[in-house]
Coordinates of C-alpha atoms in Angstrom, one line a residue:
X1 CA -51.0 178.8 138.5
X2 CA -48.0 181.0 139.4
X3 CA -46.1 182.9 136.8
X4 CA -42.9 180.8 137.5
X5 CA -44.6 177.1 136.9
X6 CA -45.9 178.7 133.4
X7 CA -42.4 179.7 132.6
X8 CA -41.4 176.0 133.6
X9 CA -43.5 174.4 131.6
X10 CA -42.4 176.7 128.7
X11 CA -38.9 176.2 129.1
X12 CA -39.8 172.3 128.8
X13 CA -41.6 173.2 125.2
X14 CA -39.0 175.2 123.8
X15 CA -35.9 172.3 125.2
X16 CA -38.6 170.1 123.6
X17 CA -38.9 171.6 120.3
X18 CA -35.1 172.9 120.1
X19 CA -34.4 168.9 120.0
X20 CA -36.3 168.5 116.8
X21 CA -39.2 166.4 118.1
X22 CA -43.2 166.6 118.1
X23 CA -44.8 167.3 121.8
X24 CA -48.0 165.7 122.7
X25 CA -50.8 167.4 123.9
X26 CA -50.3 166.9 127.8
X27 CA -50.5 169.9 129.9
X28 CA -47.0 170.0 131.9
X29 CA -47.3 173.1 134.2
X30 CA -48.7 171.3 137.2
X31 CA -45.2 171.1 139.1
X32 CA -45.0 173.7 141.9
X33 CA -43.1 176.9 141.5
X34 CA -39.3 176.2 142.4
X35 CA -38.7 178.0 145.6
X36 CA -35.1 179.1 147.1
X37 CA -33.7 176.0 148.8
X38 CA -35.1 174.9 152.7
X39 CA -32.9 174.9 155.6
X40 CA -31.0 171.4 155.4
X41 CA -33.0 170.2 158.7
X42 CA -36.1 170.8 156.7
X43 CA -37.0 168.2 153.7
X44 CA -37.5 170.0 150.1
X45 CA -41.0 169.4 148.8
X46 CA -40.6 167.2 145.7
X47 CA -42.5 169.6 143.6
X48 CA -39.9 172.3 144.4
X49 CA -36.4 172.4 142.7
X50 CA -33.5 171.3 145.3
X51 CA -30.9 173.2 144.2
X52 CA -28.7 171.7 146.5
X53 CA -29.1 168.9 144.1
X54 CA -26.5 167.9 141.1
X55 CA -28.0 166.3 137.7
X56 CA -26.5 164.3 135.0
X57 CA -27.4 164.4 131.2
X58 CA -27.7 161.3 129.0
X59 CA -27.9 161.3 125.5
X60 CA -28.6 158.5 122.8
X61 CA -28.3 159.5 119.2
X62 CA -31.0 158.3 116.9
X63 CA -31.7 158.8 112.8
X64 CA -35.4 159.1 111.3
X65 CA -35.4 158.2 107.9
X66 CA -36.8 161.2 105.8
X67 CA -40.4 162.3 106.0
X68 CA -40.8 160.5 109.6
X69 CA -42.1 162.4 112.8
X70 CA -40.1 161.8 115.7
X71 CA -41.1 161.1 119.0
X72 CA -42.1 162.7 122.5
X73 CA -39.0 163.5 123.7
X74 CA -39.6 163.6 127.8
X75 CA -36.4 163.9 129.2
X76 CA -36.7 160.3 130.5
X77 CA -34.8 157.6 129.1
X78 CA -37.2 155.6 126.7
X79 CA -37.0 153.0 124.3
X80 CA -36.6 154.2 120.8
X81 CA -37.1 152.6 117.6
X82 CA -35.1 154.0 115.6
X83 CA -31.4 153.2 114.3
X84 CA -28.2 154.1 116.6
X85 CA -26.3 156.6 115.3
X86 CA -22.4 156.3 116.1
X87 CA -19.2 158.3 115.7
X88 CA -21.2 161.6 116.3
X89 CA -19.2 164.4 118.4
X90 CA -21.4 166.8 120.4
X91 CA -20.2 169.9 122.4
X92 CA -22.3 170.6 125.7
X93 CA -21.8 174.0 126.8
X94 CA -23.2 176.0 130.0
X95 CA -25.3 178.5 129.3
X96 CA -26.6 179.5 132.5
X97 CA -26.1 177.9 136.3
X98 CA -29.5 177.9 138.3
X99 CA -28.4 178.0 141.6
X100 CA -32.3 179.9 143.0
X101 CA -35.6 180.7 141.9
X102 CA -34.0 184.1 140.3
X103 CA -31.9 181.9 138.1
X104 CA -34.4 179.7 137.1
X105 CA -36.5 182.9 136.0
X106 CA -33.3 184.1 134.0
X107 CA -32.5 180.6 132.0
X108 CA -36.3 180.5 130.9
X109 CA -35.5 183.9 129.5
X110 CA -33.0 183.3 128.0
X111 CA -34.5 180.5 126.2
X112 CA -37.5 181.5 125.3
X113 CA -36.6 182.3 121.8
X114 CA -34.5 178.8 121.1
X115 CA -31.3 177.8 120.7
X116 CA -30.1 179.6 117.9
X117 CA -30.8 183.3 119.8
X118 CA -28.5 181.8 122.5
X119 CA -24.7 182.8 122.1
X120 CA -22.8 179.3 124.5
X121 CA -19.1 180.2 125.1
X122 CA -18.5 178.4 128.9
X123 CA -17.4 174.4 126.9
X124 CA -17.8 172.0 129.6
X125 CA -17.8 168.4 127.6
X126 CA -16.9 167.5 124.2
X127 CA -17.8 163.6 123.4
X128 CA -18.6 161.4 120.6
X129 CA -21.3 158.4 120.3
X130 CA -20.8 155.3 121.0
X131 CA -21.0 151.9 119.1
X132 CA -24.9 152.4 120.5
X133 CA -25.2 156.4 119.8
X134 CA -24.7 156.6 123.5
X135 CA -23.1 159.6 125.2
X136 CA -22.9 160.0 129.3
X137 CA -22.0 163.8 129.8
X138 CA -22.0 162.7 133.7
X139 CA -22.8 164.7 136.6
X140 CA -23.2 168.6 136.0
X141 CA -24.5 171.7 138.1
X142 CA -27.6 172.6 137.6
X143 CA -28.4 174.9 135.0
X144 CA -29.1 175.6 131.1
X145 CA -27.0 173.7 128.1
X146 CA -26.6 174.2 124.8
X147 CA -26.6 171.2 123.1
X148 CA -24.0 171.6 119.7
X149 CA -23.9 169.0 117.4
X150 CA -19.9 169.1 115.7
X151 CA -20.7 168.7 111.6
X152 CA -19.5 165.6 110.1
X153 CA -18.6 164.3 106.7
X154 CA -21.3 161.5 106.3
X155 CA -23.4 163.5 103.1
X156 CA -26.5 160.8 104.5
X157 CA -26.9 162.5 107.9
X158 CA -28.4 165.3 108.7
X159 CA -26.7 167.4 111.1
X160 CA -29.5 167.5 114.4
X161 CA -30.4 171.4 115.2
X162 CA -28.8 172.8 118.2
X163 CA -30.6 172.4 121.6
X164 CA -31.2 173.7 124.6
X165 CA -31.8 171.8 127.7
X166 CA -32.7 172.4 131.3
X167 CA -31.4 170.8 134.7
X168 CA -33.4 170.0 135.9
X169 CA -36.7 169.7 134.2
X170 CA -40.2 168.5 134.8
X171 CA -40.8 165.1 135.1
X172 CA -43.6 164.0 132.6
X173 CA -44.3 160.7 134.2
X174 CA -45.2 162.5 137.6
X175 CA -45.7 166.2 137.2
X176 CA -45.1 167.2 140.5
X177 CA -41.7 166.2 140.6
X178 CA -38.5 167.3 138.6
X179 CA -36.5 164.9 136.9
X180 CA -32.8 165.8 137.6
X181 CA -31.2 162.9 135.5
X182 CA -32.1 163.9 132.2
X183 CA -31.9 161.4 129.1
X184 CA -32.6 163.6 125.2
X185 CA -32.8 161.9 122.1
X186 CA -31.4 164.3 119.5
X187 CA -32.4 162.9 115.8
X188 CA -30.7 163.5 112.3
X189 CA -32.8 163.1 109.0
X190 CA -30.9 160.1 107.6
X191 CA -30.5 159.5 103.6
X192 CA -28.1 156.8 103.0
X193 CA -26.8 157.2 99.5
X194 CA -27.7 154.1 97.1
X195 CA -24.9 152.3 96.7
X196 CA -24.4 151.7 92.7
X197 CA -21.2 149.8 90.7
X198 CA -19.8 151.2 87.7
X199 CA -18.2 149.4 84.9
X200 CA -15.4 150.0 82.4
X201 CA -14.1 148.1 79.2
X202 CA -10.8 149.0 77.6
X203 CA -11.3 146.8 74.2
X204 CA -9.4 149.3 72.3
X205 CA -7.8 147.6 68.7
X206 CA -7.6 144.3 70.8
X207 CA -8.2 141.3 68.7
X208 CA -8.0 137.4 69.0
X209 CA -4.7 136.6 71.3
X210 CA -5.1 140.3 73.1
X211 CA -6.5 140.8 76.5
X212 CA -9.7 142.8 76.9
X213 CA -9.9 144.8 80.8
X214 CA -12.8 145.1 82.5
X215 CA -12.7 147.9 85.8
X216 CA -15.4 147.7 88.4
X217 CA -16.1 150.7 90.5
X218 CA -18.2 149.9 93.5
X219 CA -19.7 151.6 96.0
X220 CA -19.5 151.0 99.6
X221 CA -22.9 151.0 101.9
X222 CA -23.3 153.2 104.8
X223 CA -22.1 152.0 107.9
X224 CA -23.5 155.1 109.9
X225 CA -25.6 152.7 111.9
X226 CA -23.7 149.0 111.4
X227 CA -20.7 147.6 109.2
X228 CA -20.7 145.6 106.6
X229 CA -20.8 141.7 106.7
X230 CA -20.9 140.7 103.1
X231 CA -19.9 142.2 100.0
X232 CA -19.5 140.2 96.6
X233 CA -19.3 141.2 93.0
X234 CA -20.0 139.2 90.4
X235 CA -19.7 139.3 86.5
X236 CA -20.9 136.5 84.1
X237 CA -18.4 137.3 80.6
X238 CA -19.4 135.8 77.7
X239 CA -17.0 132.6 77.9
X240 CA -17.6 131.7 74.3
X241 CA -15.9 134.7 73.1
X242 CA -13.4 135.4 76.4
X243 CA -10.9 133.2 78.7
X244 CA -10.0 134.0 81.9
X245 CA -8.9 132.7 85.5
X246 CA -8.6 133.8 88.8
X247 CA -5.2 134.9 89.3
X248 CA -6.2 137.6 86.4
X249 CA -8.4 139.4 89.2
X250 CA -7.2 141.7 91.7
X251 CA -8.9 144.5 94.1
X252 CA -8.4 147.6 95.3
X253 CA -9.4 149.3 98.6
X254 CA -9.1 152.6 99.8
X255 CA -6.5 152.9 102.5
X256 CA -5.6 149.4 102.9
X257 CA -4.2 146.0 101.1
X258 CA -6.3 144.4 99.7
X259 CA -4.8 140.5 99.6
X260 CA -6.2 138.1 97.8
X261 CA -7.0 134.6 99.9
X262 CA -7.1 136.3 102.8
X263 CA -9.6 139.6 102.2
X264 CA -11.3 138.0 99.2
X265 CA -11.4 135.5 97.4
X266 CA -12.2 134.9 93.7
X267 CA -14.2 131.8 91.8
X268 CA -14.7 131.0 88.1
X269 CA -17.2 129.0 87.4
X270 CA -17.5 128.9 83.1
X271 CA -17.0 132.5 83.2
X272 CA -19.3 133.8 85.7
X273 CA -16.6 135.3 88.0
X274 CA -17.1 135.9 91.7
X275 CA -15.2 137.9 93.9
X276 CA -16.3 137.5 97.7
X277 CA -15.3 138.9 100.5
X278 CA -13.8 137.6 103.8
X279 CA -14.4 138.5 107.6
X280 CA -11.1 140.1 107.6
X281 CA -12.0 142.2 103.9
X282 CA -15.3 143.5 105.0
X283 CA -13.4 144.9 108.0
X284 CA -11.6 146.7 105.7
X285 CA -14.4 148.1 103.5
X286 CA -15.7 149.3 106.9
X287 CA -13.2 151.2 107.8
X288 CA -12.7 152.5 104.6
X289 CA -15.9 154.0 104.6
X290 CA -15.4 155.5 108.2
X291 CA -12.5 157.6 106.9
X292 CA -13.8 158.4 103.6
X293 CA -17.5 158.7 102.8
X294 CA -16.9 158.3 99.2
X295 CA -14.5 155.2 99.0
X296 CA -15.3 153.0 96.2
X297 CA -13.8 149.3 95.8
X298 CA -11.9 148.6 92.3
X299 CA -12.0 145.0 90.8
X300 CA -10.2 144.7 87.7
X301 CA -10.8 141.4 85.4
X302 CA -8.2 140.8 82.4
X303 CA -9.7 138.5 79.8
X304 CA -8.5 137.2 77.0
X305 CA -10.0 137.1 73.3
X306 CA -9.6 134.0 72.7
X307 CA -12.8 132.9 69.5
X308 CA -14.9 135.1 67.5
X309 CA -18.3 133.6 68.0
X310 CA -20.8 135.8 67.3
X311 CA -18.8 138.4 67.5
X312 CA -20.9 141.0 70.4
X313 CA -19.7 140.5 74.0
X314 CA -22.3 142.3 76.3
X315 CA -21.3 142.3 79.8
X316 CA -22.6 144.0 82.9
X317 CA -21.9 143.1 86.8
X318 CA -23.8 142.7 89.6
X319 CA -23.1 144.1 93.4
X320 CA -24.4 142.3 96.4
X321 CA -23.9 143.2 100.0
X322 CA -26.0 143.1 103.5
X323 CA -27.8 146.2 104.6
X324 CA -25.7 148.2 107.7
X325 CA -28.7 150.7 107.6
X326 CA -31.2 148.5 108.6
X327 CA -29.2 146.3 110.9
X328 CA -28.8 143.7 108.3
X329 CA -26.2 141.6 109.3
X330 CA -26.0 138.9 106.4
X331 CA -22.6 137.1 106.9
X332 CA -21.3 135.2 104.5
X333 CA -20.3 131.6 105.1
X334 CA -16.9 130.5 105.5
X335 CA -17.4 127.2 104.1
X336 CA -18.8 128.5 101.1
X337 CA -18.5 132.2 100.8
X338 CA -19.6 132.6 97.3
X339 CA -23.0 131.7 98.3
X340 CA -24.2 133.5 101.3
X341 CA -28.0 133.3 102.1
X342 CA -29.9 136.5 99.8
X343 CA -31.5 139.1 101.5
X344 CA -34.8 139.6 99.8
X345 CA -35.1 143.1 101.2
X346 CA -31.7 144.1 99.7
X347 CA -31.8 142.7 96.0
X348 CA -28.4 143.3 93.7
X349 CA -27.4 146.3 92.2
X350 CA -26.8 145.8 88.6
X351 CA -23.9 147.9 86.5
X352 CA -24.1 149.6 83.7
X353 CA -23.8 147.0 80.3
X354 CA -20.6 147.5 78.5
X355 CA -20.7 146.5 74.4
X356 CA -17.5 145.0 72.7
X357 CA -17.6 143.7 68.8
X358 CA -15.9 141.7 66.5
X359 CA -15.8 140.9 62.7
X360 CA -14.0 138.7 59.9
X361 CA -12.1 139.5 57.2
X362 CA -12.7 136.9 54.3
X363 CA -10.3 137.7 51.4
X364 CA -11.5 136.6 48.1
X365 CA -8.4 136.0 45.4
X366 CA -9.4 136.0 41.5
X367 CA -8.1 137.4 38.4
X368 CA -9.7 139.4 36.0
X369 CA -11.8 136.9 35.0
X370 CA -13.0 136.0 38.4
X371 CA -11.2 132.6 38.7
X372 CA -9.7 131.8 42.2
X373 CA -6.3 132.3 42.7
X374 CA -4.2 129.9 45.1
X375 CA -1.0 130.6 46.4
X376 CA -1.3 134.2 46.9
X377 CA 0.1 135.3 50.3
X378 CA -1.3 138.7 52.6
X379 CA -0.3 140.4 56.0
X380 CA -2.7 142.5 57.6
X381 CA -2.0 145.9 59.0
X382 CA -4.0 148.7 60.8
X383 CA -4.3 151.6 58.9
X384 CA -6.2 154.9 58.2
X385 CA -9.7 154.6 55.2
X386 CA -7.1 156.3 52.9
X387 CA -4.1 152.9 53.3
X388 CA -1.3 154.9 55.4
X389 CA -0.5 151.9 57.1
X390 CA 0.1 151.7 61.1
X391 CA 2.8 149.9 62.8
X392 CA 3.6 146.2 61.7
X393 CA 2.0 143.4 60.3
X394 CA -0.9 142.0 62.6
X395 CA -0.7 138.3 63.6
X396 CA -4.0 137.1 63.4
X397 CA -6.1 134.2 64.0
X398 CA -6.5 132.4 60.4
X399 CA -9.0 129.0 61.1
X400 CA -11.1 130.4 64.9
X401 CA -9.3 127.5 66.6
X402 CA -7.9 129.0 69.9
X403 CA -5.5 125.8 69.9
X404 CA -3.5 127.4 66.5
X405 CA -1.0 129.7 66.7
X406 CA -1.3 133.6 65.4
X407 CA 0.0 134.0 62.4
X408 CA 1.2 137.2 60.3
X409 CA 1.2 135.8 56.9
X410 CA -2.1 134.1 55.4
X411 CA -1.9 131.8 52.1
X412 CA -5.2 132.0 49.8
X413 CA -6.4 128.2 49.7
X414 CA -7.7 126.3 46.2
X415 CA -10.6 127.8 46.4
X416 CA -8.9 131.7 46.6
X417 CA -10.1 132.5 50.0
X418 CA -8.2 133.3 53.2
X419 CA -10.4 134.5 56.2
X420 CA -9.0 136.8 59.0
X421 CA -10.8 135.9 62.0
X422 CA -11.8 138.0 65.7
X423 CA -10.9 141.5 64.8
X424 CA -12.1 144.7 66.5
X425 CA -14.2 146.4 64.4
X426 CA -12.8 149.9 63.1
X427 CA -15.4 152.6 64.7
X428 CA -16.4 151.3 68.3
X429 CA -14.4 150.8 70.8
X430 CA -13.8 150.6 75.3
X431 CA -18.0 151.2 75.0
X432 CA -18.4 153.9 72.5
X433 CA -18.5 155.0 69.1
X434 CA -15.4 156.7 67.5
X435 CA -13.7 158.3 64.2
X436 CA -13.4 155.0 61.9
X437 CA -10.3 153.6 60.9
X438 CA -9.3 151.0 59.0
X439 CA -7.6 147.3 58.3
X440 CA -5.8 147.4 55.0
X441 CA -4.4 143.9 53.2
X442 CA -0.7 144.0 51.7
X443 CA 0.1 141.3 48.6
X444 CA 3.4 140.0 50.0
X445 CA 3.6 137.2 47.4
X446 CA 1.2 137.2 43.9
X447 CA 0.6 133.5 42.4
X448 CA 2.6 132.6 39.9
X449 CA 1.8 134.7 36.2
X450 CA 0.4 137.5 38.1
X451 CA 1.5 140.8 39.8
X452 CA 1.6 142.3 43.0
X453 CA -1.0 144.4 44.3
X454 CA 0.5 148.2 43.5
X455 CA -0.9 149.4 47.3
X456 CA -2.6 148.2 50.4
X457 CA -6.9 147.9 50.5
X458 CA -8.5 149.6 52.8
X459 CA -11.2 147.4 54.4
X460 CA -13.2 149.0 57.5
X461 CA -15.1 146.9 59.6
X462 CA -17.7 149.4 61.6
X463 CA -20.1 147.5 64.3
X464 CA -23.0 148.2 61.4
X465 CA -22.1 146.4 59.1
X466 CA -20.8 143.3 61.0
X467 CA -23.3 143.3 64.0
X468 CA -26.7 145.2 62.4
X469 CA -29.8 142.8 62.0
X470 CA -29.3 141.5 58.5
X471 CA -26.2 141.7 58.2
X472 CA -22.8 139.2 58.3
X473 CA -20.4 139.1 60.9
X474 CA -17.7 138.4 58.3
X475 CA -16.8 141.4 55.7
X476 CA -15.4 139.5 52.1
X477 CA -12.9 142.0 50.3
X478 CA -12.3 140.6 46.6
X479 CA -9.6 141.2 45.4
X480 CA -8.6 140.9 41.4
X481 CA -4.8 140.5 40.5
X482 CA -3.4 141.4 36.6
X483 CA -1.7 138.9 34.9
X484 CA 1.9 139.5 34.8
X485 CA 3.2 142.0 32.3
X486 CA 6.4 140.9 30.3
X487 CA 8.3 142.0 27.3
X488 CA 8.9 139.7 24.3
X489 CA 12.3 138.9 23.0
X490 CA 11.6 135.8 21.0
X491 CA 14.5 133.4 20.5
X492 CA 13.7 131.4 17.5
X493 CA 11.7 132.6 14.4
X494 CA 11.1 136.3 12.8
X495 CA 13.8 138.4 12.8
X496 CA 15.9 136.5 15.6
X497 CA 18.1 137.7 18.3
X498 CA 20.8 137.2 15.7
X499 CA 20.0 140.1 13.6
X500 CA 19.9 142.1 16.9
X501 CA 23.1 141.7 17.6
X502 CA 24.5 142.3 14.4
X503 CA 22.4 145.2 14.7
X504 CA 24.2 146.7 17.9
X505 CA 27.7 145.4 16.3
X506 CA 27.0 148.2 13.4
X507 CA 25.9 150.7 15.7
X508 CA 29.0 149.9 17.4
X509 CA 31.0 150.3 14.5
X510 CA 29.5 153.1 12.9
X511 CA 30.1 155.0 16.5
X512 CA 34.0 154.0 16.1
X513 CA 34.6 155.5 12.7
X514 CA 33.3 158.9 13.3
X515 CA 34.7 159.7 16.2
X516 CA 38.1 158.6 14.7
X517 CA 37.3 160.7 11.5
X518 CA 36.6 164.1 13.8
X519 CA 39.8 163.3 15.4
X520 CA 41.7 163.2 12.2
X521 CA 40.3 166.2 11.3
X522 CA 41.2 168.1 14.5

């Protein structure tokens, strides 16, 4: 074997293993040494190089999921499993035109220690893959390429190595020939991120009659390979405690409007709340994704508090979409878009679970013998543990009947009892724990033959004490009033208001004649 043909079959190695791919063990150094080109009236052997010849280069983009070996790349186009990989931009640049044996000798050289000892300058095509991963460089001169993959900002590819590759080079399939139409496969290591959805509550001092907010932040899947086809959030709230409707849920996308009825549409079926999707919205979400690896959809759902129950509203959504890396292309239908068919391969992604509480108040009027009092009226107000009271009186929720109007002032009944019903306890709030504050009850009106209360009370309701396991989710607050206290000036009997007069009247009098005496005198 000539010197030359070893140096071909090494070039082929070293274009091989610059691509990122495994070679198999077939010897491919049988081609003959290239030889200086033949008079025209004289036919080139095929196992020479015609270097009267042009080739073309061909290149189809592929990803390998991480941990996978790639295959044999040959320089012939082959079919390969794995994934298309669009909107990638390569640069080709010439490196070295073989135009004779000499030159042949020289790129082999030059390449012998890969393609990052090569320094590529001469640009001759920048392109970017196809819908398929395809790119057609078209025809080209003979010679050596550097391959130049341009970085991108998709954090689940890979970028490929930089390659060098040979026109022409030695045809696998027949090793006496060369192969002057050459087809690589360059592979990235591809990692799509999970997608995950996030969730929110702002609850913060929001009590019967309020409106709690839920935010849902939602990733987007990769569409590296395919779009997406379906996308649907859902959330099941707790519909004994909350009341809501579709026209209090709206969307966001990145880049774009996101209308509702025409790129999603929303159902409420006893709470569970679906937000789907449409042809036109998952077009979007594509193309948000495409200009923004990052881009997150935003659902927002207002609710209203609307019944105590028991109090604990645990919520957390779910995120279903079809699977663009492994060309899943679940669609959802139109007649029925809240229902597509699941893709067992692609189950939901659940949210975090968001926590909201509430408690009663149940005021307890006696007097200092601990008989009821009736008639005794009470506004509610936020406040700090130590009674500085907080903006103005509450209206609150006085029998849990959604159908009754809020009111501000609550009357103690027969029994001495008034009950302040659905409020947010004190110390946790929008999904966490903070500094506790207070409600604090303010005696408007005492019952007749008693006093006012001299100062608000305090009453905190914290989440352990309403919502722990042996405990009650209403708090009673007792609260004892003085009988009133009055000064006596009797009209009939004892001394009588008569001898107080005549009392003051000699005061009076006495007052009179001094000062007219001292006047005298002066």
């Amino acid at each position: 074997m000539s010197n030359i043909a070893i140096r071909s079959a090494s070039a082929f190695t070293v274009m091989c293993l610059s691509l990122g791919v495994a070679l198999v063990g077939a010897p491919l150094a049988s081609a003959t040494p290239p030889s200086d080109p033949a008079p025209t009236t004289v036919p080139v052997p095929t196992s020479n190089i015609d270097f009267s010849k042009k080739g073309s280069l061909s290149l189809s983009k592929r990803i390998i999921k991480p941990g996978k070996e790639g295959e044999t790349a040959t320089g012939n186009e082959t079919d390969v499993a794995n994934s298309t990989l669009r909107g990638i931009t390569f640069e080709l640049y010439l490196v070295k035109a073989i135009n004779n044996a000499k030159d042949w000798e020289d790129a082999v050289d030059l390449g012998k220690d890969g393609a990052d000892s090569v320094t590529a300058t001469n640009l001759v095509k920048t392109a970017t893959t196809d819908d398929n991963g395809y790119i057609d460089f078209g025809t080209l001169p003979l010679g050596l390429y550097k391959l130049v993959e341009v970085e991108s900002n998709n954090p689940s590819v890979t970028k490929a190595d930089d390659a060098l590759i040979y026109l022409p080079m030695t045809n696998p399939a027949n090793q006496n020939t060369w192969n002057y139409d050459v087809h690589v496969y360059p592979k990235n290591q591809y990692d799509p991120q999970e997608t995950k959805i996030e969730k929110k509550v702002d609850d913060a001092k929001k009590n019967i009659g309020d409106d709690v907010t839920y935010t849902l932040n939602s990733a987007i899947p990769d569409v590296t390979v395919n779009d997406v086809t379906w996308y649907q959030i859902t959330d099941q709230l707790d519909a004994e405690i909350l009341k809501t409707d579709e026209a209090t849920v709206s969307v966001a996308i990145p880049g774009a409007v996101a209308e509702a009825g025409a790129d999603y549409v929303v159902f409420n079926e006893n709470g569970l709340i679906k937000v789907s999707f449409t042809a036109a919205g998952v077009d979007k979400l594509t193309a948000a994704k495409k200009a923004n690896a990052d881009a997150r959809v935003t659902t927002t759902i207002v609710a209203e508090v609307s019944k105590v129950a028991d109090g604990h509203a645990p919520n957390k959504a779910l995120l279903y979409h079809n699977n663009p890396t492994v060309n899943s292309d679940v669609k959802p239908n139109p007649e029925d878009p809240h229902n597509p068919p699941k893709d067992p391969e692609n189950p939901p992604k659940e949210s975090n679970e968001v926590h909201s509480y509430w408690a009663n108040i149940e005021l307890n009027k006696v007097d200092d013998k601990d008989n009821a009092l009736k008639g005794a009226e009470f506004e509610l107000y936020r406040c700090s543990v130590d009674g500085d009271l907080e903006g103005d009186a509450l209206a609150v929720d006085h029998d849990n009947n959604p159908e009754t109007p809020l009111q501000t002032t609550l009357v103690t009944g027969d029994d001495g009892k008034a009950t302040f019903y659905g409020l947010k306890v004190t110390d946790f709030e929008n999904n966490k724990s903070v500094d506790p504050t207070a409600y604090c009850l303010v005696e408007t009106k005492a019952p007749d033959g008693f006093s006012l209360l001299p100062e608000p009370v305090p009453v905190t309701l914290t989440q352990a004490e309403t919502h722990g396991e042996t405990v009650s989710i209403t708090k009673v607050a007792e609260v004892a009033n003085l009988s009133e206290t009055r000064g006596s000036l009797p009209l009939t009997g004892g001394m009588g208001i008569g001898f107080l007069v005549a009392l003051g009247a000699l005061i009076v009098a006495v007052g009179a004649y001094t000062a007219q005496r001292f006047g005298k005198s002066a």
